PDB file of C-alpha atoms in Angstrom:
ATOM      1  CA  UNK D   1      37.736  17.155  14.189  1.00 52.00           C
ATOM      2  CA  UNK D   2      37.354  18.579  10.703  1.00 53.00           C
ATOM      3  CA  UNK D   3      38.662  15.351   9.204  1.00 65.00           C
ATOM      4  CA  UNK D   4      36.028  13.310  11.004  1.00 62.00           C
ATOM      5  CA  UNK D   5      33.244  15.695  10.029  1.00 60.00           C
ATOM      6  CA  UNK D   6      34.354  15.784   6.401  1.00 62.00           C
ATOM      7  CA  UNK D   7      34.648  12.003   6.378  1.00 71.00           C
ATOM      8  CA  UNK D   8      31.062  11.578   7.648  1.00 65.00           C
ATOM      9  CA  UNK D   9      29.576  14.158   5.292  1.00 65.00           C
ATOM     10  CA  UNK D  10      31.646  12.849   2.395  1.00 70.00           C
ATOM     11  CA  UNK D  11      30.351   9.311   2.973  1.00 71.00           C
ATOM     12  CA  UNK D  12      26.760  10.533   2.834  1.00 69.00           C
ATOM     13  CA  UNK D  13      27.406  12.557  -0.319  1.00 69.00           C
ATOM     14  CA  UNK D  14      29.199   9.644  -2.016  1.00 73.00           C
ATOM     15  CA  UNK D  15      26.397   7.177  -1.273  1.00 69.00           C
ATOM     16  CA  UNK D  16      23.700   9.562  -2.471  1.00 68.00           C
ATOM     17  CA  UNK D  17      25.659  10.434  -5.622  1.00 71.00           C
ATOM     18  CA  UNK D  18      26.443   6.809  -6.452  1.00 72.00           C
ATOM     19  CA  UNK D  19      22.882   5.629  -5.925  1.00 67.00           C
ATOM     20  CA  UNK D  20      21.549   8.544  -7.964  1.00 67.00           C
ATOM     21  CA  UNK D  21      23.839   7.712 -10.881  1.00 72.00           C
ATOM     22  CA  UNK D  22      22.880   4.024 -10.674  1.00 71.00           C
ATOM     23  CA  UNK D  23      19.176   4.935 -10.669  1.00 68.00           C
ATOM     24  CA  UNK D  24      19.539   7.175 -13.718  1.00 70.00           C
ATOM     25  CA  UNK D  25      21.593   4.641 -15.687  1.00 72.00           C
ATOM     26  CA  UNK D  26      19.251   1.779 -14.805  1.00 69.00           C
ATOM     27  CA  UNK D  27      16.180   3.774 -15.775  1.00 67.00           C
ATOM     28  CA  UNK D  28      17.723   4.885 -19.080  1.00 71.00           C
ATOM     29  CA  UNK D  29      18.771   1.335 -19.905  1.00 72.00           C
ATOM     30  CA  UNK D  30      15.357  -0.115 -19.158  1.00 68.00           C
ATOM     31  CA  UNK D  31      13.575   2.770 -20.859  1.00 67.00           C
ATOM     32  CA  UNK D  32      15.591   2.462 -24.074  1.00 71.00           C
ATOM     33  CA  UNK D  33      15.301  -1.323 -24.207  1.00 69.00           C
ATOM     34  CA  UNK D  34      11.567  -1.519 -23.545  1.00 67.00           C
ATOM     35  CA  UNK D  35      10.844   1.515 -25.739  1.00 72.00           C
ATOM     36  CA  UNK D  36      12.525  -0.234 -28.659  1.00 75.00           C
ATOM     37  CA  UNK D  37      10.427  -3.345 -28.052  1.00 74.00           C
ATOM     38  CA  UNK D  38       7.219  -1.327 -27.833  1.00 75.00           C
ATOM     39  CA  UNK D  39       8.093   0.608 -30.993  1.00 78.00           C
ATOM     40  CA  UNK D  40       8.823  -2.676 -32.773  1.00 79.00           C
ATOM     41  CA  UNK D  41       5.482  -4.124 -31.659  1.00 77.00           C
ATOM     42  CA  UNK D  42       3.601  -1.045 -32.855  1.00 83.00           C
ATOM     43  CA  UNK D  43       5.409  -1.195 -36.201  1.00 83.00           C
ATOM     44  CA  UNK D  44       4.557  -4.899 -36.508  1.00 82.00           C
ATOM     45  CA  UNK D  45       0.883  -4.199 -35.840  1.00 83.00           C
ATOM     46  CA  UNK D  46       0.834  -1.448 -38.460  1.00 86.00           C
ATOM     47  CA  UNK D  47       2.508  -3.688 -41.031  1.00 85.00           C
ATOM     48  CA  UNK D  48       0.110  -6.527 -40.250  1.00 86.00           C
ATOM     49  CA  UNK D  49      -2.871  -4.210 -40.629  1.00 87.00           C
ATOM     50  CA  UNK D  50      -1.478  -2.925 -43.917  1.00 88.00           C
ATOM     51  CA  UNK D  51      -1.088  -6.488 -45.200  1.00 86.00           C
ATOM     52  CA  UNK D  52      -4.656  -7.221 -44.143  1.00 88.00           C
ATOM     53  CA  UNK D  53      -5.832  -4.134 -46.026  1.00 88.00           C
ATOM     54  CA  UNK D  54      -3.906  -5.090 -49.155  1.00 88.00           C
ATOM     55  CA  UNK D  55      -5.326  -8.614 -49.226  1.00 89.00           C
ATOM     56  CA  UNK D  56      -8.843  -7.347 -48.486  1.00 90.00           C
ATOM     57  CA  UNK D  57      -8.691  -4.860 -51.338  1.00 90.00           C
ATOM     58  CA  UNK D  58      -7.412  -7.517 -53.718  1.00 87.00           C
ATOM     59  CA  UNK D  59     -10.106  -9.965 -52.623  1.00 88.00           C
ATOM     60  CA  UNK D  60     -12.870  -7.360 -53.095  1.00 89.00           C
ATOM     61  CA  UNK D  61     -11.606  -6.618 -56.590  1.00 88.00           C
ATOM     62  CA  UNK D  62     -11.654 -10.322 -57.373  1.00 86.00           C
ATOM     63  CA  UNK D  63     -15.209 -10.505 -56.040  1.00 87.00           C
ATOM     64  CA  UNK D  64     -16.220  -7.616 -58.326  1.00 87.00           C
ATOM     65  CA  UNK D  65     -14.831  -9.501 -61.315  1.00 83.00           C
ATOM     66  CA  UNK D  66     -16.803 -12.608 -60.375  1.00 83.00           C
ATOM     67  CA  UNK D  67     -20.076 -10.833 -59.649  1.00 83.00           C
ATOM     68  CA  UNK D  68     -19.972  -8.672 -62.776  1.00 81.00           C
ATOM     69  CA  UNK D  69     -18.434 -11.412 -64.925  1.00 77.00           C
ATOM     70  CA  UNK D  70     -16.100  -8.790 -66.411  1.00 75.00           C
ATOM     71  CA  UNK D  71     -12.503  -9.870 -66.819  1.00 72.00           C
ATOM     72  CA  UNK D  72     -11.483  -6.282 -67.568  1.00 74.00           C
ATOM     73  CA  UNK D  73     -11.924  -5.535 -63.861  1.00 77.00           C
ATOM     74  CA  UNK D  74      -9.253  -8.098 -63.014  1.00 78.00           C
ATOM     75  CA  UNK D  75      -6.796  -6.467 -60.548  1.00 80.00           C
ATOM     76  CA  UNK D  76      -3.082  -6.458 -61.243  1.00 79.00           C
ATOM     77  CA  UNK D  77      -1.147  -8.793 -58.984  1.00 76.00           C
ATOM     78  CA  UNK D  78       2.344  -7.634 -58.023  1.00 77.00           C
ATOM     79  CA  UNK D  79       3.905 -10.387 -55.936  1.00 78.00           C
ATOM     80  CA  UNK D  80       6.877  -8.142 -55.143  1.00 81.00           C
ATOM     81  CA  UNK D  81       4.592  -5.837 -53.154  1.00 83.00           C
ATOM     82  CA  UNK D  82       3.201  -8.695 -51.071  1.00 81.00           C
ATOM     83  CA  UNK D  83       6.664 -10.208 -50.601  1.00 82.00           C
ATOM     84  CA  UNK D  84       8.127  -6.875 -49.546  1.00 84.00           C
ATOM     85  CA  UNK D  85       5.317  -6.343 -47.061  1.00 83.00           C
ATOM     86  CA  UNK D  86       5.825  -9.822 -45.647  1.00 83.00           C
ATOM     87  CA  UNK D  87       9.587  -9.292 -45.354  1.00 84.00           C
ATOM     88  CA  UNK D  88       9.052  -5.983 -43.553  1.00 83.00           C
ATOM     89  CA  UNK D  89       6.670  -7.662 -41.136  1.00 82.00           C
ATOM     90  CA  UNK D  90       9.106 -10.488 -40.476  1.00 80.00           C
ATOM     91  CA  UNK D  91      11.989  -8.079 -39.804  1.00 80.00           C
ATOM     92  CA  UNK D  92       9.847  -5.932 -37.493  1.00 79.00           C
ATOM     93  CA  UNK D  93       8.708  -8.796 -35.266  1.00 79.00           C
ATOM     94  CA  UNK D  94      11.229  -9.346 -32.464  1.00 72.00           C
ATOM     95  CA  UNK D  95       9.598 -12.105 -30.414  1.00 73.00           C
ATOM     96  CA  UNK D  96      10.639 -15.642 -31.247  1.00 76.00           C
ATOM     97  CA  UNK D  97       7.186 -16.848 -30.187  1.00 77.00           C
ATOM     98  CA  UNK D  98       5.629 -15.241 -33.251  1.00 79.00           C
ATOM     99  CA  UNK D  99       8.005 -16.829 -35.789  1.00 80.00           C
ATOM    100  CA  UNK D 100       5.800 -19.941 -36.286  1.00 84.00           C
ATOM    101  CA  UNK D 101       2.785 -17.661 -36.782  1.00 85.00           C
ATOM    102  CA  UNK D 102       4.686 -15.683 -39.407  1.00 85.00           C
ATOM    103  CA  UNK D 103       5.574 -18.899 -41.219  1.00 86.00           C
ATOM    104  CA  UNK D 104       1.937 -20.011 -41.243  1.00 89.00           C
ATOM    105  CA  UNK D 105       0.830 -16.550 -42.379  1.00 86.00           C
ATOM    106  CA  UNK D 106       3.329 -16.514 -45.223  1.00 87.00           C
ATOM    107  CA  UNK D 107       2.309 -20.024 -46.271  1.00 89.00           C
ATOM    108  CA  UNK D 108      -1.358 -19.033 -46.198  1.00 90.00           C
ATOM    109  CA  UNK D 109      -0.648 -15.876 -48.216  1.00 88.00           C
ATOM    110  CA  UNK D 110       1.194 -17.867 -50.892  1.00 88.00           C
ATOM    111  CA  UNK D 111      -1.657 -20.372 -51.001  1.00 90.00           C
ATOM    112  CA  UNK D 112      -4.205 -17.588 -51.461  1.00 88.00           C
ATOM    113  CA  UNK D 113      -2.143 -15.986 -54.239  1.00 88.00           C
ATOM    114  CA  UNK D 114      -1.725 -19.327 -56.022  1.00 88.00           C
ATOM    115  CA  UNK D 115      -5.463 -19.950 -55.805  1.00 89.00           C
ATOM    116  CA  UNK D 116      -6.265 -16.507 -57.189  1.00 86.00           C
ATOM    117  CA  UNK D 117      -3.921 -17.073 -60.139  1.00 85.00           C
ATOM    118  CA  UNK D 118      -6.174 -19.930 -61.281  1.00 84.00           C
ATOM    119  CA  UNK D 119      -8.905 -17.393 -62.151  1.00 82.00           C
ATOM    120  CA  UNK D 120      -8.000 -17.188 -65.836  1.00 76.00           C
ATOM    121  CA  UNK D 121      -8.116 -20.962 -66.155  1.00 78.00           C
ATOM    122  CA  UNK D 122     -11.483 -21.157 -64.381  1.00 76.00           C
ATOM    123  CA  UNK D 123     -12.930 -18.196 -66.285  1.00 72.00           C
ATOM    124  CA  UNK D 124     -12.006 -19.586 -69.704  1.00 70.00           C
ATOM    125  CA  UNK D 125     -13.238 -23.087 -68.954  1.00 69.00           C
ATOM    126  CA  UNK D 126     -16.700 -23.705 -70.383  1.00 57.00           C
ATOM    127  CA  UNK D 127     -17.689 -26.236 -67.775  1.00 53.00           C
ATOM    128  CA  UNK D 128     -16.482 -24.276 -64.716  1.00 59.00           C
ATOM    129  CA  UNK D 129     -18.624 -22.074 -62.518  1.00 79.00           C
ATOM    130  CA  UNK D 130     -16.629 -18.985 -61.539  1.00 82.00           C
ATOM    131  CA  UNK D 131     -18.855 -18.142 -58.587  1.00 84.00           C
ATOM    132  CA  UNK D 132     -18.642 -21.641 -57.202  1.00 86.00           C
ATOM    133  CA  UNK D 133     -14.847 -21.505 -57.576  1.00 85.00           C
ATOM    134  CA  UNK D 134     -14.663 -18.133 -55.815  1.00 86.00           C
ATOM    135  CA  UNK D 135     -16.875 -19.023 -52.843  1.00 88.00           C
ATOM    136  CA  UNK D 136     -15.717 -22.624 -52.699  1.00 89.00           C
ATOM    137  CA  UNK D 137     -11.956 -22.189 -53.141  1.00 89.00           C
ATOM    138  CA  UNK D 138     -10.710 -18.592 -53.132  1.00 88.00           C
ATOM    139  CA  UNK D 139     -12.896 -17.220 -50.334  1.00 91.00           C
ATOM    140  CA  UNK D 140     -12.053 -20.063 -47.877  1.00 92.00           C
ATOM    141  CA  UNK D 141      -8.376 -19.503 -48.647  1.00 91.00           C
ATOM    142  CA  UNK D 142      -8.838 -15.791 -47.977  1.00 91.00           C
ATOM    143  CA  UNK D 143     -10.696 -16.491 -44.712  1.00 92.00           C
ATOM    144  CA  UNK D 144      -7.831 -18.743 -43.616  1.00 92.00           C
ATOM    145  CA  UNK D 145      -5.382 -15.950 -44.406  1.00 90.00           C
ATOM    146  CA  UNK D 146      -7.440 -13.481 -42.353  1.00 91.00           C
ATOM    147  CA  UNK D 147      -7.488 -15.875 -39.408  1.00 91.00           C
ATOM    148  CA  UNK D 148      -3.714 -16.152 -39.414  1.00 90.00           C
ATOM    149  CA  UNK D 149      -3.430 -12.373 -39.564  1.00 88.00           C
ATOM    150  CA  UNK D 150      -5.807 -12.089 -36.605  1.00 89.00           C
ATOM    151  CA  UNK D 151      -3.806 -14.691 -34.635  1.00 88.00           C
ATOM    152  CA  UNK D 152      -0.580 -12.816 -35.365  1.00 86.00           C
ATOM    153  CA  UNK D 153      -2.120  -9.499 -34.326  1.00 85.00           C
ATOM    154  CA  UNK D 154      -3.338 -11.004 -31.068  1.00 86.00           C
ATOM    155  CA  UNK D 155       0.140 -12.364 -30.341  1.00 85.00           C
ATOM    156  CA  UNK D 156       1.705  -8.984 -31.065  1.00 83.00           C
ATOM    157  CA  UNK D 157      -0.860  -7.229 -28.881  1.00 83.00           C
ATOM    158  CA  UNK D 158      -0.059  -9.624 -26.034  1.00 83.00           C
ATOM    159  CA  UNK D 159       3.641  -8.957 -26.562  1.00 80.00           C
ATOM    160  CA  UNK D 160       2.969  -5.231 -26.482  1.00 77.00           C
ATOM    161  CA  UNK D 161       1.020  -5.622 -23.251  1.00 79.00           C
ATOM    162  CA  UNK D 162       3.844  -7.638 -21.718  1.00 78.00           C
ATOM    163  CA  UNK D 163       6.449  -5.074 -22.768  1.00 71.00           C
ATOM    164  CA  UNK D 164       4.345  -2.273 -21.310  1.00 72.00           C
ATOM    165  CA  UNK D 165       4.116  -4.174 -18.028  1.00 72.00           C
ATOM    166  CA  UNK D 166       7.869  -4.745 -18.121  1.00 66.00           C
ATOM    167  CA  UNK D 167       8.359  -1.018 -18.631  1.00 66.00           C
ATOM    168  CA  UNK D 168       6.316  -0.261 -15.509  1.00 65.00           C
ATOM    169  CA  UNK D 169       8.159  -2.917 -13.544  1.00 66.00           C
ATOM    170  CA  UNK D 170      11.487  -1.619 -14.843  1.00 63.00           C
ATOM    171  CA  UNK D 171      10.585   1.879 -13.751  1.00 64.00           C
ATOM    172  CA  UNK D 172       9.941   0.726 -10.212  1.00 65.00           C
ATOM    173  CA  UNK D 173      13.135  -1.347 -10.240  1.00 64.00           C
ATOM    174  CA  UNK D 174      15.115   1.664 -11.411  1.00 63.00           C
ATOM    175  CA  UNK D 175      13.899   3.883  -8.580  1.00 67.00           C
ATOM    176  CA  UNK D 176      14.702   1.296  -5.897  1.00 71.00           C
ATOM    177  CA  UNK D 177      18.382   2.382  -5.699  1.00 66.00           C
ATOM    178  CA  UNK D 178      17.207   5.958  -5.230  1.00 66.00           C
ATOM    179  CA  UNK D 179      14.851   4.939  -2.443  1.00 70.00           C
ATOM    180  CA  UNK D 180      17.584   2.864  -0.811  1.00 73.00           C
ATOM    181  CA  UNK D 181      20.048   5.738  -1.113  1.00 68.00           C
ATOM    182  CA  UNK D 182      17.617   8.159   0.510  1.00 70.00           C
ATOM    183  CA  UNK D 183      17.031   5.702   3.346  1.00 73.00           C
ATOM    184  CA  UNK D 184      20.763   5.131   3.725  1.00 73.00           C
ATOM    185  CA  UNK D 185      21.347   8.884   3.626  1.00 70.00           C
ATOM    186  CA  UNK D 186      18.807   9.469   6.381  1.00 73.00           C
ATOM    187  CA  UNK D 187      20.370   6.707   8.459  1.00 79.00           C
ATOM    188  CA  UNK D 188      23.810   8.194   7.977  1.00 74.00           C
ATOM    189  CA  UNK D 189      22.494  11.628   8.927  1.00 72.00           C
ATOM    190  CA  UNK D 190      21.099  10.158  12.149  1.00 77.00           C
ATOM    191  CA  UNK D 191      24.382   8.382  12.832  1.00 80.00           C
ATOM    192  CA  UNK D 192      26.326  11.532  12.073  1.00 75.00           C
ATOM    193  CA  UNK D 193      24.040  13.509  14.372  1.00 75.00           C
ATOM    194  CA  UNK D 194      24.584  10.960  17.131  1.00 79.00           C
ATOM    195  CA  UNK D 195      28.335  11.054  16.492  1.00 78.00           C
ATOM    196  CA  UNK D 196      28.516  14.849  16.629  1.00 77.00           C
ATOM    197  CA  UNK D 197      26.289  14.976  19.709  1.00 77.00           C
ATOM    198  CA  UNK D 198      28.255  12.287  21.554  1.00 78.00           C
ATOM    199  CA  UNK D 199      31.801  13.294  20.674  1.00 76.00           C
ATOM    200  CA  UNK D 200      31.525  17.056  20.255  1.00 76.00           C
ATOM    201  CA  UNK D 201      28.339  18.669  21.557  1.00 77.00           C
ATOM    202  CA  UNK D 202      28.232  16.885  24.922  1.00 79.00           C
ATOM    203  CA  UNK D 203      31.977  17.333  25.623  1.00 80.00           C
ATOM    204  CA  UNK D 204      31.678  21.055  24.834  1.00 82.00           C
ATOM    205  CA  UNK D 205      28.697  21.280  27.169  1.00 83.00           C
ATOM    206  CA  UNK D 206      30.713  19.508  29.895  1.00 83.00           C
ATOM    207  CA  UNK D 207      33.582  21.933  29.369  1.00 81.00           C
ATOM    208  CA  UNK D 208      31.152  24.855  29.604  1.00 83.00           C
ATOM    209  CA  UNK D 209      29.512  23.468  32.765  1.00 83.00           C
ATOM    210  CA  UNK D 210      32.932  22.835  34.355  1.00 81.00           C
ATOM    211  CA  UNK D 211      34.055  26.389  33.629  1.00 82.00           C
ATOM    212  CA  UNK D 212      30.775  27.794  35.024  1.00 82.00           C
ATOM    213  CA  UNK D 213      31.111  25.695  38.196  1.00 79.00           C
ATOM    214  CA  UNK D 214      34.643  26.938  38.675  1.00 75.00           C
ATOM    215  CA  UNK D 215      33.726  30.580  38.104  1.00 78.00           C
ATOM    216  CA  UNK D 216      30.556  30.600  40.215  1.00 80.00           C
ATOM    217  CA  UNK D 217      31.221  27.960  42.875  1.00 75.00           C
ATOM    218  CA  UNK D 218      34.986  27.642  42.869  1.00 72.00           C
ATOM    219  CA  UNK D 219      34.899  23.923  42.156  1.00 75.00           C
ATOM    220  CA  UNK D 220      37.931  22.287  40.652  1.00 75.00           C
ATOM    221  CA  UNK D 221      37.795  21.509  36.956  1.00 73.00           C
ATOM    222  CA  UNK D 222      38.078  17.732  36.566  1.00 76.00           C
ATOM    223  CA  UNK D 223      36.719  16.903  33.100  1.00 75.00           C
ATOM    224  CA  UNK D 224      38.698  14.297  31.174  1.00 76.00           C
ATOM    225  CA  UNK D 225      38.306  13.150  27.558  1.00 70.00           C
ATOM    226  CA  UNK D 226      39.731  10.222  25.666  1.00 71.00           C
ATOM    227  CA  UNK D 227      41.485  10.809  22.384  1.00 67.00           C
ATOM    228  CA  UNK D 228      43.924  13.276  20.950  1.00 70.00           C
ATOM    229  CA  UNK D 229      41.732  15.608  18.925  1.00 71.00           C
ATOM    230  CA  UNK D 230      41.202  19.350  19.321  1.00 74.00           C
ATOM    231  CA  UNK D 231      38.595  18.921  22.053  1.00 74.00           C
ATOM    232  CA  UNK D 232      41.011  16.915  24.198  1.00 77.00           C
ATOM    233  CA  UNK D 233      43.653  19.576  23.599  1.00 79.00           C
ATOM    234  CA  UNK D 234      41.232  22.359  24.573  1.00 80.00           C
ATOM    235  CA  UNK D 235      40.154  20.462  27.689  1.00 77.00           C
ATOM    236  CA  UNK D 236      43.776  19.921  28.692  1.00 80.00           C
ATOM    237  CA  UNK D 237      44.555  23.599  28.172  1.00 82.00           C
ATOM    238  CA  UNK D 238      41.534  24.692  30.214  1.00 80.00           C
ATOM    239  CA  UNK D 239      42.528  22.285  33.007  1.00 81.00           C
ATOM    240  CA  UNK D 240      46.057  23.702  33.103  1.00 81.00           C
ATOM    241  CA  UNK D 241      44.825  27.291  33.054  1.00 81.00           C
ATOM    242  CA  UNK D 242      42.379  26.673  35.883  1.00 79.00           C
ATOM    243  CA  UNK D 243      45.009  24.826  37.926  1.00 79.00           C
ATOM    244  CA  UNK D 244      47.449  27.700  37.391  1.00 79.00           C
ATOM    245  CA  UNK D 245      44.713  30.154  38.298  1.00 78.00           C
ATOM    246  CA  UNK D 246      44.028  28.232  41.515  1.00 76.00           C
ATOM    247  CA  UNK D 247      47.693  28.189  42.392  1.00 80.00           C
ATOM    248  CA  UNK D 248      47.858  31.910  41.676  1.00 81.00           C
ATOM    249  CA  UNK D 249      44.863  32.560  43.911  1.00 78.00           C
ATOM    250  CA  UNK D 250      46.457  30.511  46.696  1.00 79.00           C
ATOM    251  CA  UNK D 251      49.676  32.483  46.415  1.00 82.00           C
ATOM    252  CA  UNK D 252      47.783  35.782  46.415  1.00 81.00           C
ATOM    253  CA  UNK D 253      45.817  34.674  49.468  1.00 77.00           C
ATOM    254  CA  UNK D 254      49.000  33.552  51.209  1.00 80.00           C
ATOM    255  CA  UNK D 255      50.681  36.879  50.488  1.00 78.00           C
ATOM    256  CA  UNK D 256      47.637  38.750  51.827  1.00 77.00           C
ATOM    257  CA  UNK D 257      47.666  36.656  54.995  1.00 72.00           C
ATOM    258  CA  UNK D 258      51.367  37.316  55.542  1.00 75.00           C
ATOM    259  CA  UNK D 259      50.888  41.019  54.918  1.00 70.00           C
ATOM    260  CA  UNK D 260      48.008  41.204  57.392  1.00 72.00           C
ATOM    261  CA  UNK D 261      50.062  39.276  59.977  1.00 71.00           C
ATOM    262  CA  UNK D 262      52.926  41.666  59.588  1.00 74.00           C
ATOM    263  CA  UNK D 263      50.627  44.648  59.998  1.00 68.00           C
ATOM    264  CA  UNK D 264      49.199  43.196  63.217  1.00 67.00           C
ATOM    265  CA  UNK D 265      52.689  42.770  64.690  1.00 61.00           C
TER     266      UNK D 265
END
């Protein structure tokens, strides 16, 4: 009896424990993976915004030189800074869909830098108009660069939105094993309740009713159970005791009858 009870309860505990562990591991895996993607997207956006700020500041300084016609205001151009920023952005972006956009952005940045380096040549030329060169050549190149930065940012934002949606979907997927385990646990509890009621509670009630009928009404005890567990052993013992008790009562009654017959004679 104890073995069957422990087996049923152990099955429920094992299923709940296993499903709980699976839920936790699945959630941690999804959480770590998607969190890394989201962090990478946020880093990419920050780097892209920083590159946009660097190019905007450089372009405004170039505009100041052109408007004031003062070459002493010419900003220093450190290509290593722009290259390092571009390399950081390329290493931060994880989606393969954005690689072509990064290539176009890098090409546009190099084109803008090459155009800006022609300033000295344009400024020193007697026949050249610096303002026409700036608004006709450098500014369009800068606007093209800004467009590519905007396109890249939009792609990264879409990737961030997708990763956030995947995180929500992953969360719901990770709790499904827990929900299934709870449902399976409840089903097993119902089955265990039915098992205990059918094989233990009802037989004990039948034994109790049989004993009460014998004690109050003198009816013979005739309950039978299949199996070889403790309940069957108890039922067999009660049957033997009641049968022996009946035989004892018959013998006592027979002895009383003989004694009364002898007294009458």
